PDB file of C-alpha atoms in Angstrom:
ATOM      1  CA  MET A   1      -0.154   0.044  -0.011  1.00  0.00           C
ATOM      2  CA  THR A   2       2.898   2.572   0.875  1.00  0.00           C
ATOM      3  CA  SER A   3       4.490   1.834  -2.536  1.00  0.00           C
ATOM      4  CA  LEU A   4       1.095   2.545  -4.401  1.00  0.00           C
ATOM      5  CA  ILE A   5       1.097   5.574  -2.201  1.00  0.00           C
ATOM      6  CA  TYR A   6       4.389   6.698  -3.179  1.00  0.00           C
ATOM      7  CA  MET A   7       4.068   6.264  -6.735  1.00  0.00           C
ATOM      8  CA  ILE A   8       0.559   8.100  -7.072  1.00  0.00           C
ATOM      9  CA  LEU A   9       2.643  11.227  -4.798  1.00  0.00           C
ATOM     10  CA  ILE A  10       5.467  11.061  -7.089  1.00  0.00           C
ATOM     11  CA  ASN A  11       3.222  10.866 -10.191  1.00  0.00           C
ATOM     12  CA  ALA A  12       1.415  14.189  -9.171  1.00  0.00           C
ATOM     13  CA  LEU A  13       4.789  15.885  -8.079  1.00  0.00           C
ATOM     14  CA  VAL A  14       6.564  14.964 -11.239  1.00  0.00           C
ATOM     15  CA  PRO A  15       3.855  15.342 -14.130  1.00  0.00           C
ATOM     16  CA  GLU A  16       6.469  14.851 -17.008  1.00  0.00           C
ATOM     17  CA  ILE A  17       6.587  11.008 -16.355  1.00  0.00           C
ATOM     18  CA  GLY A  18       3.387  10.822 -18.301  1.00  0.00           C
ATOM     19  CA  GLY A  19      -0.230  11.332 -18.271  1.00  0.00           C
ATOM     20  CA  PHE A  20      -2.195  11.918 -21.339  1.00  0.00           C
ATOM     21  CA  HIS A  21      -4.289  14.614 -22.540  1.00  0.00           C
ATOM     22  CA  LEU A  22      -8.174  14.615 -22.985  1.00  0.00           C
ATOM     23  CA  GLY A  23      -8.795  17.591 -25.324  1.00  0.00           C
ATOM     24  CA  ALA A  24      -6.491  20.688 -25.291  1.00  0.00           C
ATOM     25  CA  SER A  25      -6.705  21.850 -21.716  1.00  0.00           C
ATOM     26  CA  HIS A  26      -7.407  18.629 -19.765  1.00  0.00           C
ATOM     27  CA  ARG A  27      -4.201  16.550 -18.468  1.00  0.00           C
ATOM     28  CA  VAL A  28      -4.823  13.181 -16.853  1.00  0.00           C
ATOM     29  CA  PHE A  29      -2.411  11.627 -14.512  1.00  0.00           C
ATOM     30  CA  PRO A  30      -2.127   8.053 -14.628  1.00  0.00           C
ATOM     31  CA  ARG A  31      -2.519   5.918 -11.484  1.00  0.00           C
ATOM     32  CA  VAL A  32      -0.402   3.314 -12.356  1.00  0.00           C
ATOM     33  CA  VAL A  33       3.344   3.746 -12.916  1.00  0.00           C
ATOM     34  CA  LEU A  34       5.673   1.458 -14.911  1.00  0.00           C
ATOM     35  CA  LYS A  35       8.723   0.066 -13.718  1.00  0.00           C
ATOM     36  CA  SER A  36      11.151   2.186 -15.761  1.00  0.00           C
ATOM     37  CA  ASP A  37       9.018   5.359 -14.752  1.00  0.00           C
ATOM     38  CA  ILE A  38       9.875   4.655 -11.255  1.00  0.00           C
ATOM     39  CA  ILE A  39      13.483   4.892 -11.691  1.00  0.00           C
ATOM     40  CA  ASN A  40      13.066   8.280 -13.508  1.00  0.00           C
ATOM     41  CA  ILE A  41      10.721   9.167 -10.783  1.00  0.00           C
ATOM     42  CA  HIS A  42      13.651   8.301  -8.335  1.00  0.00           C
ATOM     43  CA  GLU A  43      15.907  10.188 -10.172  1.00  0.00           C
ATOM     44  CA  ARG A  44      13.880  13.068 -10.580  1.00  0.00           C
ATOM     45  CA  ARG A  45      12.945  13.053  -6.903  1.00  0.00           C
ATOM     46  CA  ILE A  46      16.585  13.165  -5.716  1.00  0.00           C
ATOM     47  CA  GLU A  47      16.919  16.503  -7.881  1.00  0.00           C
ATOM     48  CA  MET A  48      13.909  17.994  -6.472  1.00  0.00           C
ATOM     49  CA  ASN A  49      15.536  17.175  -3.177  1.00  0.00           C
ATOM     50  CA  ALA A  50      19.135  18.928  -4.062  1.00  0.00           C
ATOM     51  CA  ILE A  51      17.161  21.692  -5.386  1.00  0.00           C
ATOM     52  CA  ASP A  52      14.860  22.101  -2.055  1.00  0.00           C
ATOM     53  CA  SER A  53      17.967  21.543   0.086  1.00  0.00           C
ATOM     54  CA  SER A  54      20.134  23.862  -1.722  1.00  0.00           C
ATOM     55  CA  ASP A  55      21.115  27.227  -0.386  1.00  0.00           C
ATOM     56  CA  SER A  56      17.535  28.862  -0.737  1.00  0.00           C
ATOM     57  CA  SER A  57      18.540  32.085   0.569  1.00  0.00           C
ATOM     58  CA  GLU A  58      17.980  33.863  -2.764  1.00  0.00           C
ATOM     59  CA  CYS A  59      14.935  33.091  -4.885  1.00  0.00           C
ATOM     60  CA  GLU A  60      15.898  32.365  -8.386  1.00  0.00           C
ATOM     61  CA  ASN A  61      13.693  34.911  -9.800  1.00  0.00           C
ATOM     62  CA  PRO A  62      15.025  38.207  -8.574  1.00  0.00           C
ATOM     63  CA  LEU A  63      11.565  39.669  -8.240  1.00  0.00           C
ATOM     64  CA  LEU A  64      10.606  37.339  -5.490  1.00  0.00           C
ATOM     65  CA  ASP A  65      12.064  38.526  -2.746  1.00  0.00           C
ATOM     66  CA  GLU A  66      12.465  35.374  -0.091  1.00  0.00           C
ATOM     67  CA  GLU A  67      11.134  37.036   2.948  1.00  0.00           C
ATOM     68  CA  VAL A  68       7.870  37.833   1.018  1.00  0.00           C
ATOM     69  CA  CYS A  69       7.696  34.364  -0.177  1.00  0.00           C
ATOM     70  CA  SER A  70       7.862  32.740   3.211  1.00  0.00           C
ATOM     71  CA  ALA A  71       4.670  34.751   3.802  1.00  0.00           C
ATOM     72  CA  PHE A  72       2.574  32.866   1.545  1.00  0.00           C
ATOM     73  CA  THR A  73       0.918  29.556   2.033  1.00  0.00           C
ATOM     74  CA  ILE A  74      -1.157  27.485  -0.783  1.00  0.00           C
ATOM     75  CA  LYS A  75      -3.751  25.344   0.252  1.00  0.00           C
ATOM     76  CA  THR A  76      -5.194  22.796  -1.907  1.00  0.00           C
ATOM     77  CA  CYS A  77      -8.613  21.415  -0.680  1.00  0.00           C
ATOM     78  CA  SER A  78      -8.344  17.562  -0.024  1.00  0.00           C
ATOM     79  CA  SER A  79     -11.779  17.288   1.314  1.00  0.00           C
ATOM     80  CA  THR A  80     -14.328  14.580   0.076  1.00  0.00           C
ATOM     81  CA  ALA A  81     -16.216  17.013  -2.291  1.00  0.00           C
ATOM     82  CA  CYS A  82     -12.712  18.288  -4.066  1.00  0.00           C
ATOM     83  CA  THR A  83     -11.676  14.712  -4.042  1.00  0.00           C
ATOM     84  CA  ARG A  84     -14.585  13.398  -5.526  1.00  0.00           C
ATOM     85  CA  LYS A  85     -14.840  16.086  -8.323  1.00  0.00           C
ATOM     86  CA  LYS A  86     -10.912  15.370  -9.343  1.00  0.00           C
ATOM     87  CA  SER A  87     -11.789  11.575  -9.296  1.00  0.00           C
ATOM     88  CA  SER A  88     -15.085  12.213 -11.623  1.00  0.00           C
ATOM     89  CA  LEU A  89     -12.865  14.042 -13.748  1.00  0.00           C
ATOM     90  CA  GLY A  90     -10.234  11.238 -13.930  1.00  0.00           C
ATOM     91  CA  ILE A  91      -7.499  13.538 -12.255  1.00  0.00           C
ATOM     92  CA  ASP A  92      -5.379  12.216  -9.577  1.00  0.00           C
ATOM     93  CA  ASP A  93      -5.968  13.406  -6.176  1.00  0.00           C
ATOM     94  CA  LEU A  94      -2.360  15.093  -5.693  1.00  0.00           C
ATOM     95  CA  ALA A  95      -2.226  16.601  -9.390  1.00  0.00           C
ATOM     96  CA  VAL A  96      -3.002  20.221  -8.419  1.00  0.00           C
ATOM     97  CA  TYR A  97      -1.036  19.918  -5.036  1.00  0.00           C
ATOM     98  CA  GLY A  98       1.768  18.456  -7.014  1.00  0.00           C
ATOM     99  CA  GLY A  99       1.373  21.111 -10.098  1.00  0.00           C
ATOM    100  CA  LEU A 100       1.541  23.979  -7.576  1.00  0.00           C
ATOM    101  CA  TYR A 101       4.686  22.255  -6.058  1.00  0.00           C
ATOM    102  CA  VAL A 102       6.294  22.003  -8.964  1.00  0.00           C
ATOM    103  CA  ARG A 103       5.704  25.615 -10.428  1.00  0.00           C
ATOM    104  CA  LYS A 104       6.804  27.152  -6.932  1.00  0.00           C
ATOM    105  CA  GLY A 105      10.466  25.265  -7.487  1.00  0.00           C
ATOM    106  CA  GLU A 106      10.511  26.212 -11.318  1.00  0.00           C
ATOM    107  CA  ALA A 107       9.995  29.899  -9.857  1.00  0.00           C
ATOM    108  CA  GLY A 108      12.592  29.440  -7.244  1.00  0.00           C
ATOM    109  CA  ALA A 109      10.120  30.419  -4.626  1.00  0.00           C
ATOM    110  CA  HIS A 110      11.120  27.461  -2.548  1.00  0.00           C
ATOM    111  CA  ALA A 111       9.804  29.555   0.798  1.00  0.00           C
ATOM    112  CA  VAL A 112       6.471  29.005  -0.492  1.00  0.00           C
ATOM    113  CA  GLU A 113       4.534  26.502   1.438  1.00  0.00           C
ATOM    114  CA  VAL A 114       2.149  24.211  -0.359  1.00  0.00           C
ATOM    115  CA  GLU A 115       0.025  22.331   1.745  1.00  0.00           C
ATOM    116  CA  GLU A 116      -3.144  19.964   1.851  1.00  0.00           C
ATOM    117  CA  SER A 117      -5.943  21.334   3.693  1.00  0.00           C
ATOM    118  CA  GLY A 118      -9.596  20.169   4.792  1.00  0.00           C
ATOM    119  CA  CYS A 119     -12.490  21.782   3.356  1.00  0.00           C
ATOM    120  CA  LEU A 120     -12.338  25.427   2.500  1.00  0.00           C
ATOM    121  CA  GLY A 121     -16.259  25.941   2.542  1.00  0.00           C
ATOM    122  CA  SER A 122     -17.032  26.072  -1.368  1.00  0.00           C
ATOM    123  CA  CYS A 123     -17.693  22.735  -2.236  1.00  0.00           C
ATOM    124  CA  LYS A 124     -20.023  23.591  -5.164  1.00  0.00           C
ATOM    125  CA  PHE A 125     -16.945  25.129  -6.751  1.00  0.00           C
ATOM    126  CA  ALA A 126     -14.786  21.786  -6.016  1.00  0.00           C
ATOM    127  CA  PRO A 127     -11.807  21.449  -6.131  1.00  0.00           C
ATOM    128  CA  CYS A 128     -10.474  24.544  -4.842  1.00  0.00           C
ATOM    129  CA  VAL A 129      -7.278  26.567  -3.734  1.00  0.00           C
ATOM    130  CA  ALA A 130      -6.758  28.820  -1.146  1.00  0.00           C
ATOM    131  CA  ILE A 131      -3.868  31.448  -0.285  1.00  0.00           C
ATOM    132  CA  GLU A 132      -3.064  32.558   2.716  1.00  0.00           C
ATOM    133  CA  HIS A 133      -0.712  35.366   3.720  1.00  0.00           C
ATOM    134  CA  SER A 134       0.522  35.318   7.331  1.00  0.00           C
ATOM    135  CA  GLU A 135       0.214  39.008   7.975  1.00  0.00           C
ATOM    136  CA  PHE A 136      -3.862  38.564   7.450  1.00  0.00           C
ATOM    137  CA  HIS A 137      -6.307  36.364   9.107  1.00  0.00           C
ATOM    138  CA  GLY A 138      -7.725  33.468   6.786  1.00  0.00           C
ATOM    139  CA  THR A 139      -7.433  33.314   2.900  1.00  0.00           C
ATOM    140  CA  VAL A 140      -6.811  36.188   0.892  1.00  0.00           C
ATOM    141  CA  GLY A 141      -8.122  37.583  -2.613  1.00  0.00           C
ATOM    142  CA  LEU A 142      -5.573  38.197  -5.241  1.00  0.00           C
ATOM    143  CA  GLU A 143      -5.455  40.117  -8.142  1.00  0.00           C
ATOM    144  CA  GLY A 144      -6.299  37.830 -11.185  1.00  0.00           C
ATOM    145  CA  MET A 145      -9.203  36.133  -9.438  1.00  0.00           C
ATOM    146  CA  THR A 146     -12.563  36.313 -10.823  1.00  0.00           C
ATOM    147  CA  ASP A 147     -15.131  38.244  -8.948  1.00  0.00           C
ATOM    148  CA  GLN A 148     -16.742  35.185  -7.366  1.00  0.00           C
ATOM    149  CA  GLU A 149     -13.419  33.791  -6.309  1.00  0.00           C
ATOM    150  CA  PHE A 150     -12.201  37.052  -4.980  1.00  0.00           C
ATOM    151  CA  GLN A 151     -15.377  37.243  -3.018  1.00  0.00           C
ATOM    152  CA  ASP A 152     -14.922  33.975  -1.463  1.00  0.00           C
ATOM    153  CA  SER A 153     -11.156  34.487  -1.347  1.00  0.00           C
ATOM    154  CA  LEU A 154     -10.645  30.831  -2.750  1.00  0.00           C
ATOM    155  CA  PHE A 155      -9.757  29.888  -6.608  1.00  0.00           C
ATOM    156  CA  HIS A 156     -12.461  27.643  -7.713  1.00  0.00           C
ATOM    157  CA  ASN A 157     -12.571  24.609 -10.432  1.00  0.00           C
ATOM    158  CA  ILE A 158      -8.730  24.344 -10.538  1.00  0.00           C
ATOM    159  CA  ILE A 159      -8.943  21.204 -12.803  1.00  0.00           C
ATOM    160  CA  THR A 160      -6.669  21.954 -15.800  1.00  0.00           C
ATOM    161  CA  GLU A 161      -2.975  22.894 -16.017  1.00  0.00           C
ATOM    162  CA  GLU A 162      -3.957  26.210 -17.296  1.00  0.00           C
ATOM    163  CA  ASP A 163      -6.151  26.685 -14.083  1.00  0.00           C
ATOM    164  CA  ILE A 164      -2.642  25.564 -11.893  1.00  0.00           C
ATOM    165  CA  ASP A 165      -0.916  28.229 -14.003  1.00  0.00           C
ATOM    166  CA  ARG A 166      -3.376  30.984 -13.239  1.00  0.00           C
ATOM    167  CA  VAL A 167      -3.352  30.054  -9.848  1.00  0.00           C
ATOM    168  CA  TRP A 168       0.791  30.297  -9.440  1.00  0.00           C
ATOM    169  CA  ASN A 169       0.736  33.577 -11.852  1.00  0.00           C
ATOM    170  CA  CYS A 170      -1.507  35.424  -9.203  1.00  0.00           C
ATOM    171  CA  VAL A 171       0.573  34.134  -6.178  1.00  0.00           C
ATOM    172  CA  GLU A 172       3.629  35.190  -8.120  1.00  0.00           C
ATOM    173  CA  ASN A 173       2.157  38.645  -9.315  1.00  0.00           C
ATOM    174  CA  ALA A 174       1.490  38.965  -5.447  1.00  0.00           C
ATOM    175  CA  ILE A 175       4.910  38.350  -4.249  1.00  0.00           C
ATOM    176  CA  GLU A 176       6.481  40.719  -6.770  1.00  0.00           C
ATOM    177  CA  VAL A 177       4.222  43.066  -6.023  1.00  0.00           C
ATOM    178  CA  MET A 178       4.679  42.868  -2.547  1.00  0.00           C
ATOM    179  CA  SER A 179       8.698  42.954  -2.746  1.00  0.00           C
ATOM    180  CA  ASN A 180       8.353  46.155  -4.744  1.00  0.00           C
ATOM    181  CA  GLU A 181       6.456  47.653  -2.102  1.00  0.00           C
ATOM    182  CA  ASP A 182       9.173  46.715   0.421  1.00  0.00           C
ATOM    183  CA  GLU A 183      11.964  47.816  -1.669  1.00  0.00           C
ATOM    184  CA  ASP A 184      10.040  51.298  -1.906  1.00  0.00           C
ATOM    185  CA  GLU A 185       9.455  51.813   1.916  1.00  0.00           C
TER     186      GLU A 185
END
Protein backbone atom coordinates (compact mmCIF):
# COMPACT_ATOMS: atom_id res chain seq x y z
CA MET A 1 0.00 0.00 0.00
CA THR A 2 2.83 2.40 0.86
CA SER A 3 4.50 1.88 -2.50
CA LEU A 4 1.21 2.60 -4.29
CA ILE A 5 0.77 5.83 -2.33
CA TYR A 6 4.40 6.72 -3.08
CA MET A 7 3.86 6.14 -6.80
CA ILE A 8 0.68 8.24 -6.86
CA LEU A 9 2.38 11.05 -4.93
CA ILE A 10 5.43 11.07 -7.18
CA ASN A 11 3.22 10.88 -10.25
CA ALA A 12 1.46 14.04 -9.10
CA LEU A 13 4.68 15.82 -8.15
CA VAL A 14 6.53 14.87 -11.34
CA PRO A 15 3.99 15.25 -14.14
CA GLU A 16 6.57 14.92 -16.88
CA ILE A 17 6.76 11.15 -16.38
CA GLY A 18 3.67 10.71 -18.41
CA GLY A 19 0.02 11.22 -18.41
CA PHE A 20 -2.23 11.81 -21.31
CA HIS A 21 -4.35 14.68 -22.46
CA LEU A 22 -8.13 14.83 -22.67
CA GLY A 23 -8.56 17.52 -25.26
CA ALA A 24 -6.43 20.63 -25.28
CA SER A 25 -6.92 21.66 -21.68
CA HIS A 26 -7.20 18.52 -19.53
CA ARG A 27 -4.19 16.53 -18.48
CA VAL A 28 -4.93 13.29 -16.71
CA PHE A 29 -2.29 11.61 -14.61
CA PRO A 30 -2.23 7.81 -14.69
CA ARG A 31 -2.50 5.97 -11.39
CA VAL A 32 -0.31 3.10 -12.59
CA VAL A 33 3.38 3.77 -13.03
CA LEU A 34 5.65 1.53 -15.08
CA LYS A 35 8.82 0.12 -13.54
CA SER A 36 10.98 2.18 -15.91
CA ASP A 37 9.12 5.29 -14.76
CA ILE A 38 9.93 4.48 -11.12
CA ILE A 39 13.65 4.80 -11.91
CA ASN A 40 13.03 8.16 -13.60
CA ILE A 41 10.84 9.24 -10.70
CA HIS A 42 13.54 8.32 -8.21
CA GLU A 43 16.14 10.30 -10.16
CA ARG A 44 13.77 13.29 -10.44
CA ARG A 45 12.97 13.05 -6.72
CA ILE A 46 16.68 13.19 -5.92
CA GLU A 47 16.94 16.31 -8.12
CA MET A 48 13.96 17.93 -6.37
CA ASN A 49 15.45 17.17 -2.95
CA ALA A 50 18.77 18.65 -4.07
CA ILE A 51 17.01 21.80 -5.24
CA ASP A 52 15.00 22.10 -2.01
CA SER A 53 18.02 21.48 0.20
CA SER A 54 20.33 23.79 -1.73
CA ASP A 55 21.04 27.26 -0.41
CA SER A 56 17.68 28.96 -0.87
CA SER A 57 18.65 32.28 0.66
CA GLU A 58 18.02 33.85 -2.73
CA CYS A 59 15.07 33.12 -4.97
CA GLU A 60 16.07 32.24 -8.53
CA ASN A 61 13.71 34.96 -9.75
CA PRO A 62 15.16 38.24 -8.43
CA LEU A 63 11.64 39.72 -8.25
CA LEU A 64 10.62 37.09 -5.69
CA ASP A 65 11.98 38.22 -2.35
CA GLU A 66 12.59 35.24 -0.05
CA GLU A 67 11.09 36.97 2.98
CA VAL A 68 7.93 37.85 1.07
CA CYS A 69 7.76 34.30 -0.35
CA SER A 70 7.82 32.83 3.14
CA ALA A 71 4.65 34.73 4.08
CA PHE A 72 2.55 32.83 1.51
CA THR A 73 0.92 29.43 1.95
CA ILE A 74 -1.01 27.74 -0.85
CA LYS A 75 -3.68 25.35 0.43
CA THR A 76 -5.15 22.71 -1.87
CA CYS A 77 -8.46 21.30 -0.67
CA SER A 78 -8.42 17.57 -0.03
CA SER A 79 -11.98 17.33 1.28
CA THR A 80 -14.39 14.67 0.09
CA ALA A 81 -16.14 17.00 -2.39
CA CYS A 82 -12.92 18.15 -4.04
CA THR A 83 -11.51 14.63 -4.10
CA ARG A 84 -14.71 13.23 -5.65
CA LYS A 85 -14.80 15.95 -8.30
CA LYS A 86 -11.18 15.26 -9.29
CA SER A 87 -11.87 11.52 -9.32
CA SER A 88 -14.96 11.95 -11.52
CA LEU A 89 -12.82 13.89 -14.01
CA GLY A 90 -10.07 11.26 -13.93
CA ILE A 91 -7.61 13.60 -12.25
CA ASP A 92 -5.19 12.28 -9.65
CA ASP A 93 -5.99 13.41 -6.09
CA LEU A 94 -2.61 15.10 -5.77
CA ALA A 95 -2.35 16.61 -9.26
CA VAL A 96 -3.20 20.17 -8.15
CA TYR A 97 -0.90 19.96 -5.13
CA GLY A 98 1.90 18.54 -7.28
CA GLY A 99 1.38 21.09 -10.05
CA LEU A 100 1.65 24.00 -7.64
CA TYR A 101 4.66 22.45 -5.88
CA VAL A 102 6.47 22.07 -9.21
CA ARG A 103 5.65 25.64 -10.26
CA LYS A 104 6.98 27.14 -7.02
CA GLY A 105 10.19 25.14 -7.50
CA GLU A 106 10.55 26.24 -11.12
CA ALA A 107 10.07 29.87 -10.09
CA GLY A 108 12.63 29.52 -7.32
CA ALA A 109 10.09 30.45 -4.65
CA HIS A 110 11.15 27.67 -2.31
CA ALA A 111 9.89 29.49 0.79
CA VAL A 112 6.28 29.45 -0.42
CA GLU A 113 4.49 26.62 1.38
CA VAL A 114 2.15 24.31 -0.53
CA GLU A 115 -0.10 22.26 1.75
CA GLU A 116 -3.14 20.07 1.61
CA SER A 117 -6.04 21.32 3.71
CA GLY A 118 -9.42 20.29 4.91
CA CYS A 119 -12.60 21.70 3.41
CA LEU A 120 -12.26 25.30 2.26
CA GLY A 121 -16.03 25.87 2.25
CA SER A 122 -16.89 26.16 -1.46
CA CYS A 123 -17.72 22.55 -2.29
CA LYS A 124 -20.00 23.48 -5.20
CA PHE A 125 -16.96 25.01 -6.92
CA ALA A 126 -14.66 22.02 -6.24
CA PRO A 127 -11.74 21.55 -6.50
CA CYS A 128 -10.61 24.70 -4.70
CA VAL A 129 -7.30 26.31 -3.78
CA ALA A 130 -6.81 28.99 -1.13
CA ILE A 131 -3.96 31.39 -0.48
CA GLU A 132 -3.00 32.49 3.01
CA HIS A 133 -0.64 35.28 3.98
CA SER A 134 0.95 35.42 7.41
CA GLU A 135 0.00 39.08 7.94
CA PHE A 136 -3.72 38.45 7.33
CA HIS A 137 -6.32 36.29 9.05
CA GLY A 138 -7.76 33.55 6.84
CA THR A 139 -7.50 33.30 3.10
CA VAL A 140 -6.81 36.26 0.85
CA GLY A 141 -8.14 37.40 -2.51
CA LEU A 142 -5.57 38.07 -5.21
CA GLU A 143 -5.50 40.07 -8.42
CA GLY A 144 -6.41 37.69 -11.24
CA MET A 145 -9.27 35.95 -9.44
CA THR A 146 -12.76 36.06 -10.89
CA ASP A 147 -15.31 38.20 -9.04
CA GLN A 148 -16.85 35.17 -7.31
CA GLU A 149 -13.40 33.80 -6.41
CA PHE A 150 -12.37 37.16 -4.99
CA GLN A 151 -15.56 37.33 -2.92
CA ASP A 152 -14.89 33.81 -1.54
CA SER A 153 -11.09 34.35 -1.34
CA LEU A 154 -10.69 30.97 -3.07
CA PHE A 155 -9.76 29.79 -6.54
CA HIS A 156 -12.63 27.67 -7.94
CA ASN A 157 -12.65 24.66 -10.27
CA ILE A 158 -8.89 24.18 -10.47
CA ILE A 159 -8.89 21.30 -12.91
CA THR A 160 -6.54 21.91 -15.83
CA GLU A 161 -2.86 22.81 -16.12
CA GLU A 162 -3.99 26.27 -17.24
CA ASP A 163 -5.98 26.65 -14.01
CA ILE A 164 -2.92 25.70 -11.97
CA ASP A 165 -0.84 28.18 -14.00
CA ARG A 166 -3.41 30.92 -13.26
CA VAL A 167 -3.24 30.21 -9.51
CA TRP A 168 0.55 30.26 -9.51
CA ASN A 169 0.71 33.41 -11.68
CA CYS A 170 -1.57 35.21 -9.22
CA VAL A 171 0.62 34.17 -6.27
CA GLU A 172 3.81 35.08 -8.13
CA ASN A 173 2.36 38.48 -9.06
CA ALA A 174 1.39 39.14 -5.42
CA ILE A 175 4.92 38.28 -4.29
CA GLU A 176 6.44 40.60 -6.90
CA VAL A 177 4.10 43.47 -5.95
CA MET A 178 4.79 43.05 -2.23
CA SER A 179 8.54 42.79 -2.89
CA ASN A 180 8.45 46.05 -4.85
CA GLU A 181 6.49 47.74 -2.04
CA ASP A 182 9.12 46.62 0.48
CA GLU A 183 11.88 48.08 -1.73
CA ASP A 184 10.04 51.40 -2.02
CA GLU A 185 9.80 51.74 1.77
